[in-house]
Structures are given as structure tokens and as C-alpha cells.
Amino acid sequence: MSAGTFSPEVREALQRLILSLADTKRMLGIRYSDWLLGAPSIESGIATASMSQDEWGHARLLYAMLKDFGVDPVEIEHSRPPGAYCSAACLDEPFADWAAVVAGIVVVDGTLSLALEGFASGAYDAARRRIPKMLAEEAFHRDFGHAWIRRISAGTDEGRERLAAAVEPMLADAITCLLPDDEEAGLLAGAGLTAPARAARTRLARRLAEPLSGLGTAPATDPPLPADWISSRRRPAGEPAGDAVERARGDRNRALFVE
């Protein structure tokens, strides 16, 4: 089904879903790129570079879907202020350390992939065509993140503590932003565009059980919406750091844009 076949309410919700997924991928790519030279090894730095490129490419494919809604994706990519972004709040600031990077790969990237799986299996034709290739490329992210989380979990107490401290809030934020259990999510699921939020959250909990098992605690996988939830942005109040948005928009290279 094309975007034009849905009711105005569903179209508006679908547009916000696409923007949330695209913005989160773009900001995740920024946060991976922060670690190109700070990773524990050259190989890990190369991996973050590859994952950053993947996320940016996926974001562009998702932004392109907004043409179906009469929205110019170039304007969306290059002209919005930070307060208009719909990305997961846990990406507003840089990852504090490598443990947080690993948590981001496993938790945020993993939740994104699950949300995309539900979207790709829905009724929207553009998602069914474009998302499967993204998910195939995400397999490397999953394997890399799981290898590192096992390595840290089997290491020092300090490493496990840092990893657990990063996972707990990151998971709650990723779930509420990418798999929100609100009225709009029910509207999308009812239209056959996504999986029901509760079912998606249950599936995520099963998927994360093994990689997170070495932390000694089981992070909550069914958090409530935060008190400052903004439904129009599918996230709580706040915005990405200005320097990250400047990089995402390409402000320093604006004169060189070639579309």
C-alpha cells in the first residue's frame, strides 16, 4: 500500500515514525563516528567507521520515503534546528566510554533493527522494498556488538559495572522512543503498518536476554513513557547537542553540497 491510501491520521503517524527511525539512525552514525580514532584497537575503529557509514546510508533511504508525504528530504536533512529532531534521547550527547559504545550497538542499534523488522513486515510498500537490505547490513553490527559485550562481561568488575550503567538508561530510552506504547503506536499497529508495541517489546526482551545475561542484572524491557514525553517528536523533551546536528546537516560543507 502507498502512503496515499491511509487516513490523514495514519499518514501523520507514519510520517513521524519514519522521521524517528531516520533521525535515530543518523545520530547513531554520528556517535559511532566519534570513536573512529578512540576505539580500543585499529580493527574496532574500522568497524565503527563501517557502521557509521551504514547508519547514514540507511537514514538517507528512510528520509527519501518522506517524498511520499510531500516532504522535501533535502530540507529535512540539512535545514532543521536541533529542537526538531526526533532521535532517541540517549544519542543527544557523545558516548562516554567504549562500554557505552558497546551498549549503543547492542541496545540502540538492536532496538532499531527490531523496529525496522516490524515496519518492513507491514503494509507500507516503500518499507517492504527498502528495509530488508538495511537489515542484512545490520547483521555485522549485531555480531560485533555481541562479541564485545561478551568480552566486557567476562572481564573486570569495573568493565561490567560501566557496561551495566550504560545499558540501563539507554535501553529504557531506546524502547520508549522506538517502540512506544502510546495511542499513536496503536494507530499504526491497527493499520497494519507495525507490530503491536507490547509484542515488539516482548520480542526485544527475548532477543537481548543472552547478550545482557553477563551483566548480573536484568534491565527493564517494558518502561513507561517519561513524564516529559512529546508525542509529536516521539521522544522526551530535549534535543541533540548542537555540534552533532551541525555535523549531521553538513553546515561546514554547505557550499559544496551536490545532490
Short mmCIF file of N, CA and C in Angstrom, two decimals, residues 94-250:
data_model
loop_
_atom_site.label_atom_id
_atom_site.label_comp_id
_atom_site.label_asym_id
_atom_site.label_seq_id
_atom_site.Cartn_x
_atom_site.Cartn_y
_atom_site.Cartn_z
N PRO A 94 27.60 12.60 23.27
CA PRO A 94 28.51 11.52 22.87
C PRO A 94 28.51 10.38 23.88
N PHE A 95 28.84 9.17 23.42
CA PHE A 95 29.03 8.04 24.31
C PHE A 95 30.22 8.34 25.23
N ALA A 96 30.05 8.07 26.52
CA ALA A 96 31.07 8.45 27.50
C ALA A 96 32.34 7.63 27.41
N ASP A 97 32.23 6.36 27.07
CA ASP A 97 33.40 5.47 27.00
C ASP A 97 33.06 4.31 26.08
N TRP A 98 34.02 3.39 25.93
CA TRP A 98 33.81 2.28 25.00
C TRP A 98 32.69 1.35 25.47
N ALA A 99 32.51 1.23 26.78
CA ALA A 99 31.40 0.42 27.29
C ALA A 99 30.07 0.99 26.80
N ALA A 100 29.95 2.31 26.77
CA ALA A 100 28.73 2.94 26.28
C ALA A 100 28.56 2.73 24.78
N VAL A 101 29.67 2.73 24.04
CA VAL A 101 29.60 2.43 22.61
C VAL A 101 29.02 1.03 22.40
N VAL A 102 29.55 0.06 23.14
CA VAL A 102 29.08 -1.31 23.02
C VAL A 102 27.60 -1.41 23.40
N ALA A 103 27.22 -0.73 24.48
CA ALA A 103 25.81 -0.70 24.87
C ALA A 103 24.95 -0.11 23.74
N GLY A 104 25.46 0.93 23.09
CA GLY A 104 24.72 1.54 21.99
C GLY A 104 24.53 0.59 20.83
N ILE A 105 25.57 -0.18 20.52
CA ILE A 105 25.47 -1.13 19.41
C ILE A 105 24.43 -2.20 19.73
N VAL A 106 24.53 -2.76 20.93
CA VAL A 106 23.64 -3.87 21.30
C VAL A 106 22.22 -3.38 21.55
N VAL A 107 22.08 -2.29 22.29
CA VAL A 107 20.76 -1.85 22.74
C VAL A 107 20.07 -0.95 21.73
N VAL A 108 20.71 0.16 21.35
CA VAL A 108 20.03 1.12 20.45
C VAL A 108 19.96 0.55 19.04
N ASP A 109 21.10 0.08 18.52
CA ASP A 109 21.11 -0.49 17.17
C ASP A 109 20.19 -1.71 17.12
N GLY A 110 20.23 -2.54 18.18
CA GLY A 110 19.37 -3.73 18.21
C GLY A 110 17.90 -3.39 18.25
N THR A 111 17.53 -2.38 19.03
CA THR A 111 16.13 -1.97 19.09
C THR A 111 15.69 -1.35 17.77
N LEU A 112 16.57 -0.58 17.16
CA LEU A 112 16.27 -0.03 15.82
C LEU A 112 15.98 -1.14 14.82
N SER A 113 16.81 -2.16 14.83
CA SER A 113 16.63 -3.26 13.88
C SER A 113 15.30 -3.95 14.10
N LEU A 114 14.95 -4.17 15.37
CA LEU A 114 13.67 -4.83 15.64
C LEU A 114 12.50 -3.96 15.19
N ALA A 115 12.58 -2.65 15.45
CA ALA A 115 11.53 -1.74 15.00
C ALA A 115 11.41 -1.76 13.47
N LEU A 116 12.55 -1.80 12.80
CA LEU A 116 12.54 -1.85 11.33
C LEU A 116 11.98 -3.16 10.81
N GLU A 117 12.25 -4.25 11.50
CA GLU A 117 11.69 -5.54 11.09
C GLU A 117 10.17 -5.48 11.10
N GLY A 118 9.60 -4.92 12.18
CA GLY A 118 8.16 -4.80 12.25
C GLY A 118 7.60 -3.90 11.17
N PHE A 119 8.32 -2.82 10.86
CA PHE A 119 7.89 -1.89 9.82
C PHE A 119 7.96 -2.54 8.44
N ALA A 120 9.03 -3.31 8.21
CA ALA A 120 9.21 -3.96 6.90
C ALA A 120 8.18 -5.04 6.64
N SER A 121 7.63 -5.61 7.68
CA SER A 121 6.64 -6.67 7.51
C SER A 121 5.21 -6.13 7.46
N GLY A 122 5.08 -4.81 7.52
CA GLY A 122 3.77 -4.18 7.49
C GLY A 122 3.27 -3.90 6.10
N ALA A 123 2.26 -3.04 6.02
CA ALA A 123 1.54 -2.82 4.76
C ALA A 123 2.10 -1.72 3.88
N TYR A 124 3.10 -0.98 4.36
CA TYR A 124 3.61 0.15 3.59
C TYR A 124 4.64 -0.35 2.57
N ASP A 125 4.34 -0.17 1.30
CA ASP A 125 5.16 -0.75 0.23
C ASP A 125 6.61 -0.28 0.27
N ALA A 126 6.85 1.00 0.50
CA ALA A 126 8.22 1.51 0.48
C ALA A 126 9.07 0.85 1.56
N ALA A 127 8.50 0.61 2.72
CA ALA A 127 9.23 -0.06 3.79
C ALA A 127 9.52 -1.51 3.42
N ARG A 128 8.59 -2.17 2.82
CA ARG A 128 8.78 -3.58 2.43
C ARG A 128 9.87 -3.73 1.38
N ARG A 129 10.03 -2.70 0.52
CA ARG A 129 11.05 -2.75 -0.53
C ARG A 129 12.44 -2.39 -0.02
N ARG A 130 12.54 -1.38 0.83
CA ARG A 130 13.84 -0.79 1.14
C ARG A 130 14.50 -1.31 2.42
N ILE A 131 13.71 -1.73 3.38
CA ILE A 131 14.28 -2.05 4.68
C ILE A 131 15.01 -3.39 4.72
N PRO A 132 14.58 -4.43 3.99
CA PRO A 132 15.30 -5.71 4.09
C PRO A 132 16.81 -5.60 3.82
N LYS A 133 17.23 -4.77 2.89
CA LYS A 133 18.67 -4.60 2.63
C LYS A 133 19.36 -3.97 3.84
N MET A 134 18.71 -3.01 4.47
CA MET A 134 19.28 -2.41 5.68
C MET A 134 19.49 -3.48 6.75
N LEU A 135 18.50 -4.32 6.94
CA LEU A 135 18.58 -5.34 7.98
C LEU A 135 19.68 -6.35 7.69
N ALA A 136 19.92 -6.65 6.42
CA ALA A 136 21.01 -7.55 6.07
C ALA A 136 22.35 -6.95 6.46
N GLU A 137 22.49 -5.64 6.26
CA GLU A 137 23.74 -4.96 6.63
C GLU A 137 23.90 -4.84 8.15
N GLU A 138 22.79 -4.86 8.86
CA GLU A 138 22.83 -4.75 10.32
C GLU A 138 23.37 -6.02 10.99
N ALA A 139 23.44 -7.12 10.28
CA ALA A 139 23.92 -8.36 10.88
C ALA A 139 25.34 -8.20 11.42
N PHE A 140 26.18 -7.45 10.71
CA PHE A 140 27.55 -7.22 11.19
C PHE A 140 27.55 -6.43 12.49
N HIS A 141 26.67 -5.41 12.59
CA HIS A 141 26.58 -4.62 13.81
C HIS A 141 26.24 -5.52 14.99
N ARG A 142 25.26 -6.39 14.79
CA ARG A 142 24.83 -7.30 15.86
C ARG A 142 25.98 -8.21 16.30
N ASP A 143 26.65 -8.82 15.34
CA ASP A 143 27.73 -9.74 15.68
C ASP A 143 28.88 -9.03 16.38
N PHE A 144 29.22 -7.84 15.90
CA PHE A 144 30.31 -7.07 16.51
C PHE A 144 29.94 -6.66 17.94
N GLY A 145 28.74 -6.17 18.13
CA GLY A 145 28.30 -5.74 19.46
C GLY A 145 28.22 -6.89 20.43
N HIS A 146 27.70 -8.03 19.99
CA HIS A 146 27.58 -9.18 20.89
C HIS A 146 28.95 -9.73 21.27
N ALA A 147 29.88 -9.70 20.34
CA ALA A 147 31.24 -10.16 20.66
C ALA A 147 31.87 -9.28 21.72
N TRP A 148 31.68 -7.97 21.59
CA TRP A 148 32.27 -7.06 22.56
C TRP A 148 31.57 -7.12 23.91
N ILE A 149 30.26 -7.30 23.93
CA ILE A 149 29.57 -7.35 25.22
C ILE A 149 29.95 -8.62 25.98
N ARG A 150 30.18 -9.71 25.26
CA ARG A 150 30.65 -10.93 25.92
C ARG A 150 32.06 -10.72 26.48
N ARG A 151 32.88 -10.02 25.70
CA ARG A 151 34.25 -9.78 26.14
C ARG A 151 34.29 -8.92 27.40
N ILE A 152 33.51 -7.86 27.43
CA ILE A 152 33.50 -7.00 28.61
C ILE A 152 32.85 -7.70 29.80
N SER A 153 31.78 -8.44 29.56
CA SER A 153 31.09 -9.14 30.64
C SER A 153 31.97 -10.19 31.30
N ALA A 154 32.90 -10.77 30.53
CA ALA A 154 33.80 -11.79 31.06
C ALA A 154 35.07 -11.19 31.65
N GLY A 155 35.19 -9.87 31.64
CA GLY A 155 36.40 -9.21 32.10
C GLY A 155 36.32 -8.74 33.53
N THR A 156 36.74 -7.51 33.78
CA THR A 156 36.84 -6.99 35.14
C THR A 156 35.49 -6.54 35.68
N ASP A 157 35.42 -6.44 37.01
CA ASP A 157 34.20 -5.92 37.64
C ASP A 157 33.91 -4.50 37.16
N GLU A 158 34.96 -3.69 37.03
CA GLU A 158 34.77 -2.31 36.58
C GLU A 158 34.16 -2.26 35.19
N GLY A 159 34.64 -3.14 34.30
CA GLY A 159 34.09 -3.17 32.95
C GLY A 159 32.62 -3.52 32.96
N ARG A 160 32.25 -4.55 33.74
CA ARG A 160 30.84 -4.94 33.82
C ARG A 160 29.99 -3.83 34.42
N GLU A 161 30.52 -3.16 35.43
CA GLU A 161 29.77 -2.07 36.06
C GLU A 161 29.54 -0.92 35.09
N ARG A 162 30.56 -0.57 34.33
CA ARG A 162 30.39 0.51 33.35
C ARG A 162 29.38 0.12 32.27
N LEU A 163 29.45 -1.12 31.84
CA LEU A 163 28.53 -1.59 30.81
C LEU A 163 27.10 -1.59 31.32
N ALA A 164 26.89 -2.11 32.53
CA ALA A 164 25.55 -2.13 33.11
C ALA A 164 25.02 -0.72 33.30
N ALA A 165 25.89 0.20 33.75
CA ALA A 165 25.47 1.59 33.96
C ALA A 165 25.06 2.25 32.66
N ALA A 166 25.68 1.85 31.54
CA ALA A 166 25.33 2.42 30.24
C ALA A 166 24.05 1.79 29.69
N VAL A 167 23.90 0.48 29.89
CA VAL A 167 22.77 -0.25 29.31
C VAL A 167 21.44 0.19 29.91
N GLU A 168 21.38 0.32 31.22
CA GLU A 168 20.11 0.54 31.92
C GLU A 168 19.32 1.73 31.38
N PRO A 169 19.86 2.95 31.40
CA PRO A 169 19.08 4.09 30.89
C PRO A 169 18.94 4.07 29.37
N MET A 170 19.96 3.54 28.68
CA MET A 170 19.93 3.52 27.23
C MET A 170 18.80 2.62 26.72
N LEU A 171 18.61 1.48 27.38
CA LEU A 171 17.56 0.55 26.97
C LEU A 171 16.19 1.17 27.18
N ALA A 172 15.99 1.78 28.33
CA ALA A 172 14.69 2.42 28.60
C ALA A 172 14.38 3.49 27.56
N ASP A 173 15.38 4.28 27.21
CA ASP A 173 15.15 5.35 26.24
C ASP A 173 14.92 4.80 24.84
N ALA A 174 15.72 3.81 24.43
CA ALA A 174 15.56 3.23 23.10
C ALA A 174 14.17 2.62 22.93
N ILE A 175 13.69 1.93 23.96
CA ILE A 175 12.39 1.29 23.87
C ILE A 175 11.27 2.32 23.78
N THR A 176 11.30 3.33 24.66
CA THR A 176 10.21 4.31 24.64
C THR A 176 10.20 5.12 23.35
N CYS A 177 11.39 5.39 22.79
CA CYS A 177 11.44 6.19 21.56
C CYS A 177 11.14 5.38 20.31
N LEU A 178 11.61 4.14 20.26
CA LEU A 178 11.50 3.34 19.04
C LEU A 178 10.35 2.34 19.07
N LEU A 179 9.93 1.95 20.28
CA LEU A 179 8.80 1.04 20.43
C LEU A 179 7.82 1.62 21.45
N PRO A 180 7.36 2.86 21.25
CA PRO A 180 6.49 3.49 22.26
C PRO A 180 5.15 2.77 22.37
N ASP A 181 4.66 2.69 23.60
CA ASP A 181 3.35 2.08 23.84
C ASP A 181 2.36 3.21 24.12
N ASP A 182 1.97 3.89 23.04
CA ASP A 182 1.06 5.02 23.19
C ASP A 182 -0.05 4.93 22.15
N GLU A 183 -0.90 5.93 22.13
CA GLU A 183 -2.06 5.91 21.24
C GLU A 183 -1.64 5.87 19.77
N GLU A 184 -0.59 6.60 19.43
CA GLU A 184 -0.15 6.63 18.04
C GLU A 184 0.41 5.29 17.60
N ALA A 185 1.13 4.61 18.49
CA ALA A 185 1.64 3.28 18.17
C ALA A 185 0.48 2.32 17.91
N GLY A 186 -0.57 2.45 18.71
CA GLY A 186 -1.76 1.62 18.49
C GLY A 186 -2.41 1.90 17.15
N LEU A 187 -2.40 3.16 16.73
CA LEU A 187 -2.97 3.54 15.44
C LEU A 187 -2.19 2.90 14.30
N LEU A 188 -0.86 2.93 14.38
CA LEU A 188 -0.02 2.34 13.34
C LEU A 188 -0.18 0.82 13.29
N ALA A 189 -0.23 0.19 14.46
CA ALA A 189 -0.40 -1.26 14.50
C ALA A 189 -1.78 -1.64 13.97
N GLY A 190 -2.78 -0.87 14.32
CA GLY A 190 -4.13 -1.15 13.85
C GLY A 190 -4.27 -1.03 12.35
N ALA A 191 -3.44 -0.18 11.74
CA ALA A 191 -3.45 -0.02 10.28
C ALA A 191 -2.58 -1.06 9.58
N GLY A 192 -1.97 -1.95 10.35
CA GLY A 192 -1.13 -3.00 9.77
C GLY A 192 0.23 -2.52 9.32
N LEU A 193 0.71 -1.41 9.90
CA LEU A 193 1.99 -0.83 9.48
C LEU A 193 3.16 -1.25 10.36
N THR A 194 2.89 -1.59 11.61
CA THR A 194 3.92 -2.04 12.54
C THR A 194 3.36 -3.15 13.41
N ALA A 195 4.25 -3.80 14.14
CA ALA A 195 3.81 -4.78 15.13
C ALA A 195 3.28 -4.05 16.36
N PRO A 196 2.34 -4.64 17.09
CA PRO A 196 1.88 -4.02 18.34
C PRO A 196 3.05 -3.82 19.30
N ALA A 197 3.03 -2.70 20.03
CA ALA A 197 4.16 -2.35 20.89
C ALA A 197 4.47 -3.43 21.91
N ARG A 198 3.46 -3.99 22.56
CA ARG A 198 3.71 -5.00 23.58
C ARG A 198 4.38 -6.24 22.99
N ALA A 199 3.93 -6.66 21.83
CA ALA A 199 4.54 -7.82 21.19
C ALA A 199 5.97 -7.53 20.79
N ALA A 200 6.24 -6.32 20.29
CA ALA A 200 7.60 -5.96 19.89
C ALA A 200 8.52 -5.90 21.10
N ARG A 201 8.03 -5.37 22.21
CA ARG A 201 8.85 -5.29 23.41
C ARG A 201 9.17 -6.68 23.96
N THR A 202 8.19 -7.57 23.91
CA THR A 202 8.43 -8.94 24.36
C THR A 202 9.48 -9.61 23.49
N ARG A 203 9.40 -9.39 22.20
CA ARG A 203 10.39 -9.96 21.30
C ARG A 203 11.78 -9.39 21.57
N LEU A 204 11.86 -8.09 21.84
CA LEU A 204 13.15 -7.47 22.15
C LEU A 204 13.74 -8.06 23.43
N ALA A 205 12.92 -8.26 24.44
CA ALA A 205 13.40 -8.83 25.70
C ALA A 205 14.01 -10.21 25.47
N ARG A 206 13.37 -11.02 24.65
CA ARG A 206 13.92 -12.35 24.34
C ARG A 206 15.24 -12.23 23.59
N ARG A 207 15.30 -11.28 22.67
CA ARG A 207 16.50 -11.13 21.84
C ARG A 207 17.70 -10.62 22.64
N LEU A 208 17.44 -9.78 23.64
CA LEU A 208 18.53 -9.21 24.42
C LEU A 208 18.91 -10.05 25.64
N ALA A 209 18.13 -11.06 25.95
CA ALA A 209 18.37 -11.85 27.16
C ALA A 209 19.77 -12.45 27.17
N GLU A 210 20.20 -13.04 26.06
CA GLU A 210 21.50 -13.70 26.03
C GLU A 210 22.66 -12.70 26.09
N PRO A 211 22.70 -11.67 25.24
CA PRO A 211 23.85 -10.75 25.30
C PRO A 211 23.95 -9.98 26.61
N LEU A 212 22.83 -9.73 27.29
CA LEU A 212 22.87 -8.97 28.53
C LEU A 212 22.97 -9.86 29.77
N SER A 213 23.00 -11.16 29.56
CA SER A 213 22.97 -12.09 30.71
C SER A 213 24.20 -11.98 31.60
N GLY A 214 25.33 -11.55 31.05
CA GLY A 214 26.55 -11.48 31.84
C GLY A 214 26.68 -10.25 32.71
N LEU A 215 25.68 -9.37 32.71
CA LEU A 215 25.78 -8.13 33.48
C LEU A 215 25.40 -8.30 34.94
N GLY A 216 24.75 -9.41 35.28
CA GLY A 216 24.37 -9.63 36.66
C GLY A 216 23.01 -9.06 37.03
N THR A 217 22.44 -8.24 36.15
CA THR A 217 21.10 -7.70 36.36
C THR A 217 20.32 -7.82 35.06
N ALA A 218 19.01 -7.78 35.18
CA ALA A 218 18.15 -7.85 34.00
C ALA A 218 17.48 -6.49 33.81
N PRO A 219 17.96 -5.66 32.91
CA PRO A 219 17.37 -4.34 32.70
C PRO A 219 15.90 -4.44 32.30
N ALA A 220 15.12 -3.47 32.72
CA ALA A 220 13.69 -3.46 32.40
C ALA A 220 13.48 -3.29 30.91
N THR A 221 12.61 -4.10 30.34
CA THR A 221 12.33 -4.02 28.91
C THR A 221 10.89 -3.59 28.63
N ASP A 222 10.21 -3.04 29.64
CA ASP A 222 8.86 -2.52 29.43
C ASP A 222 8.69 -1.22 30.21
N PRO A 223 9.54 -0.21 29.92
CA PRO A 223 9.48 1.03 30.68
C PRO A 223 8.26 1.86 30.28
N PRO A 224 7.75 2.67 31.21
CA PRO A 224 6.65 3.59 30.87
C PRO A 224 7.17 4.77 30.07
N LEU A 225 6.26 5.48 29.43
CA LEU A 225 6.64 6.72 28.76
C LEU A 225 7.08 7.74 29.81
N PRO A 226 8.13 8.51 29.54
CA PRO A 226 8.57 9.52 30.50
C PRO A 226 7.55 10.63 30.65
N ALA A 227 7.60 11.32 31.79
CA ALA A 227 6.63 12.37 32.08
C ALA A 227 6.68 13.51 31.07
N ASP A 228 7.87 13.74 30.50
CA ASP A 228 8.03 14.85 29.55
C ASP A 228 7.95 14.38 28.10
N TRP A 229 7.21 13.30 27.87
CA TRP A 229 7.08 12.73 26.52
C TRP A 229 6.42 13.72 25.57
N ILE A 230 7.00 13.88 24.38
CA ILE A 230 6.45 14.75 23.34
C ILE A 230 6.03 13.86 22.17
N SER A 231 4.75 13.62 22.02
CA SER A 231 4.27 12.67 21.02
C SER A 231 4.60 13.11 19.61
N SER A 232 4.64 14.42 19.36
CA SER A 232 4.92 14.91 18.01
C SER A 232 6.36 14.65 17.59
N ARG A 233 7.25 14.36 18.58
CA ARG A 233 8.65 14.06 18.27
C ARG A 233 9.02 12.63 18.66
N ARG A 234 8.09 11.90 19.22
CA ARG A 234 8.31 10.50 19.64
C ARG A 234 9.53 10.38 20.56
N ARG A 235 9.68 11.32 21.50
CA ARG A 235 10.80 11.32 22.41
C ARG A 235 10.49 12.27 23.58
N PRO A 236 11.26 12.20 24.67
CA PRO A 236 11.08 13.16 25.74
C PRO A 236 11.65 14.52 25.36
N ALA A 237 11.44 15.51 26.21
CA ALA A 237 11.95 16.84 25.96
C ALA A 237 13.47 16.83 25.85
N GLY A 238 14.02 17.79 25.14
CA GLY A 238 15.45 17.86 24.91
C GLY A 238 15.76 17.80 23.43
N GLU A 239 17.04 17.83 23.12
CA GLU A 239 17.46 17.82 21.72
C GLU A 239 18.91 17.39 21.61
N PRO A 240 19.33 16.92 20.44
CA PRO A 240 20.74 16.55 20.27
C PRO A 240 21.65 17.75 20.44
N ALA A 241 22.87 17.50 20.90
CA ALA A 241 23.85 18.57 21.05
C ALA A 241 24.05 19.30 19.73
N GLY A 242 24.21 20.61 19.81
CA GLY A 242 24.30 21.43 18.60
C GLY A 242 25.40 21.03 17.66
N ASP A 243 26.57 20.63 18.18
CA ASP A 243 27.67 20.28 17.29
C ASP A 243 27.35 19.03 16.48
N ALA A 244 26.61 18.08 17.09
CA ALA A 244 26.24 16.87 16.37
C ALA A 244 25.27 17.19 15.24
N VAL A 245 24.33 18.09 15.50
CA VAL A 245 23.37 18.47 14.46
C VAL A 245 24.06 19.23 13.34
N GLU A 246 25.02 20.08 13.69
CA GLU A 246 25.78 20.78 12.65
C GLU A 246 26.49 19.80 11.74
N ARG A 247 27.05 18.75 12.34
CA ARG A 247 27.72 17.72 11.53
C ARG A 247 26.70 16.95 10.69
N ALA A 248 25.54 16.64 11.29
CA ALA A 248 24.51 15.90 10.56
C ALA A 248 23.97 16.70 9.38
N ARG A 249 23.84 18.02 9.57
CA ARG A 249 23.33 18.87 8.49
C ARG A 249 24.39 19.18 7.45
N GLY A 250 25.67 18.99 7.82
CA GLY A 250 26.75 19.33 6.91
C GLY A 250 26.99 20.82 6.81
#
